[in-house]
Amino acid sequence: MKAYMYILKCKDKSYYVGSTDNLTLRVEEHNAGEGCSYTKERLPVQLVYYEECFNIKDAFNREQQVKGWGRKKKEALIKGDMNSLRLLSKKALVKGPFDKLRDPMAP
């Protein structure tokens, strides 16, 4: 059964990342104050991004990954800005000979 990883933008402009097998219902629950305590205190919320996954386990794993990201990286994902997303990735940064961070994809 398909499932979703989603990002909500809260009234205070913070982001909430979650996963569900029924996206429409879950967003409605959040806006009705029946979601988690985090969103309950920051209503209304707006769905700004989602990904379809094969199952709830995959959606939960993706949720955990995105929850670990900073605000700028989440916003790059929301905007579909793959270049910024790559540049913001810690794994994409490699120490050079002078301890400066450089993009390994650069020539």
Short mmCIF file of C-alpha atoms in Angstrom, two decimals:
data_model
loop_
_atom_site.label_atom_id
_atom_site.label_comp_id
_atom_site.label_asym_id
_atom_site.label_seq_id
_atom_site.Cartn_x
_atom_site.Cartn_y
_atom_site.Cartn_z
CA MET A 1 0.00 0.00 0.00
CA LYS A 2 1.36 3.43 -0.90
CA ALA A 3 2.23 5.98 1.75
CA TYR A 4 3.53 9.53 1.92
CA MET A 5 6.24 11.63 3.52
CA TYR A 6 4.96 15.19 3.81
CA ILE A 7 6.01 18.64 4.95
CA LEU A 8 3.60 21.12 6.50
CA LYS A 9 4.24 24.83 6.92
CA CYS A 10 2.85 26.01 10.23
CA LYS A 11 1.35 29.39 11.12
CA ASP A 12 4.64 30.43 12.77
CA LYS A 13 6.45 29.57 9.48
CA SER A 14 8.15 26.49 10.96
CA TYR A 15 8.06 23.16 9.16
CA TYR A 16 6.65 19.85 10.34
CA VAL A 17 7.68 16.60 8.64
CA GLY A 18 5.51 13.50 8.91
CA SER A 19 4.43 10.29 7.21
CA THR A 20 1.04 8.70 6.61
CA ASP A 21 -0.89 6.28 4.44
CA ASN A 22 -3.74 8.80 3.93
CA LEU A 23 -2.40 12.25 3.11
CA THR A 24 -5.70 14.09 2.75
CA LEU A 25 -7.07 12.76 6.03
CA ARG A 26 -3.83 13.41 7.92
CA VAL A 27 -3.65 17.07 6.82
CA GLU A 28 -7.30 17.49 7.83
CA GLU A 29 -6.52 15.93 11.22
CA HIS A 30 -3.61 18.33 11.74
CA ASN A 31 -5.80 21.34 10.92
CA ALA A 32 -8.55 20.06 13.23
CA GLY A 33 -6.04 19.97 16.11
CA GLU A 34 -6.07 16.17 16.11
CA GLY A 35 -2.52 15.82 14.81
CA CYS A 36 0.55 15.98 16.99
CA SER A 37 1.07 18.53 19.77
CA TYR A 38 3.61 20.44 17.66
CA THR A 39 1.12 21.34 14.93
CA LYS A 40 -1.78 21.67 17.34
CA GLU A 41 -0.09 24.77 18.79
CA ARG A 42 0.75 26.22 15.35
CA LEU A 43 -2.53 26.12 13.41
CA PRO A 44 -3.41 26.45 10.65
CA VAL A 45 -0.93 24.32 8.73
CA GLN A 46 -0.49 24.11 4.97
CA LEU A 47 0.75 21.14 2.96
CA VAL A 48 3.77 22.43 1.02
CA TYR A 49 5.42 19.19 -0.12
CA TYR A 50 4.90 15.46 -0.29
CA GLU A 51 6.51 12.36 -1.76
CA GLU A 52 4.75 9.12 -2.57
CA CYS A 53 6.50 6.04 -1.20
CA PHE A 54 5.94 2.31 -1.73
CA ASN A 55 4.86 1.66 1.87
CA ILE A 56 4.64 3.27 5.30
CA LYS A 57 8.05 1.96 6.34
CA ASP A 58 9.71 3.72 3.40
CA ALA A 59 7.71 6.89 4.11
CA PHE A 60 8.74 6.81 7.79
CA ASN A 61 12.41 6.31 6.85
CA ARG A 62 12.24 9.26 4.47
CA GLU A 63 10.52 11.32 7.19
CA GLN A 64 13.39 10.60 9.57
CA GLN A 65 15.93 11.59 6.94
CA VAL A 66 14.24 14.91 6.13
CA LYS A 67 13.61 15.70 9.81
CA GLY A 68 17.38 15.76 10.25
CA TRP A 69 17.81 18.47 7.64
CA GLY A 70 18.10 22.18 8.32
CA ARG A 71 15.54 24.74 7.21
CA LYS A 72 17.40 25.80 4.04
CA LYS A 73 17.71 22.22 2.84
CA LYS A 74 14.01 21.54 3.48
CA GLU A 75 13.12 24.70 1.55
CA ALA A 76 15.31 23.60 -1.36
CA LEU A 77 13.39 20.30 -1.43
CA ILE A 78 10.04 22.10 -1.27
CA LYS A 79 11.06 24.38 -4.16
CA GLY A 80 12.46 21.49 -6.18
CA ASP A 81 15.85 23.23 -6.27
CA MET A 82 18.06 20.20 -6.78
CA ASN A 83 21.23 22.26 -7.24
CA SER A 84 20.83 23.95 -3.84
CA LEU A 85 19.78 20.65 -2.29
CA ARG A 86 23.00 19.05 -3.50
CA LEU A 87 25.12 21.97 -2.31
CA LEU A 88 23.46 21.91 1.13
CA SER A 89 24.15 18.21 1.55
CA LYS A 90 26.83 17.54 4.17
CA LYS A 91 27.89 14.49 2.20
CA ALA A 92 28.58 16.65 -0.86
CA LEU A 93 31.11 18.75 1.03
CA VAL A 94 34.67 17.45 1.10
CA LYS A 95 37.67 18.92 2.89
CA GLY A 96 40.33 20.19 0.53
CA PRO A 97 44.07 20.57 1.11
CA PHE A 98 43.62 23.88 2.93
CA ASP A 99 40.68 22.76 5.08
CA LYS A 100 38.25 24.73 2.92
CA LEU A 101 35.00 23.11 1.96
CA ARG A 102 34.65 22.55 -1.74
CA ASP A 103 31.99 21.09 -4.00
CA PRO A 104 33.25 17.71 -5.29
CA MET A 105 31.09 18.15 -8.42
CA ALA A 106 32.92 21.35 -9.40
CA PRO A 107 35.61 21.08 -12.10
#
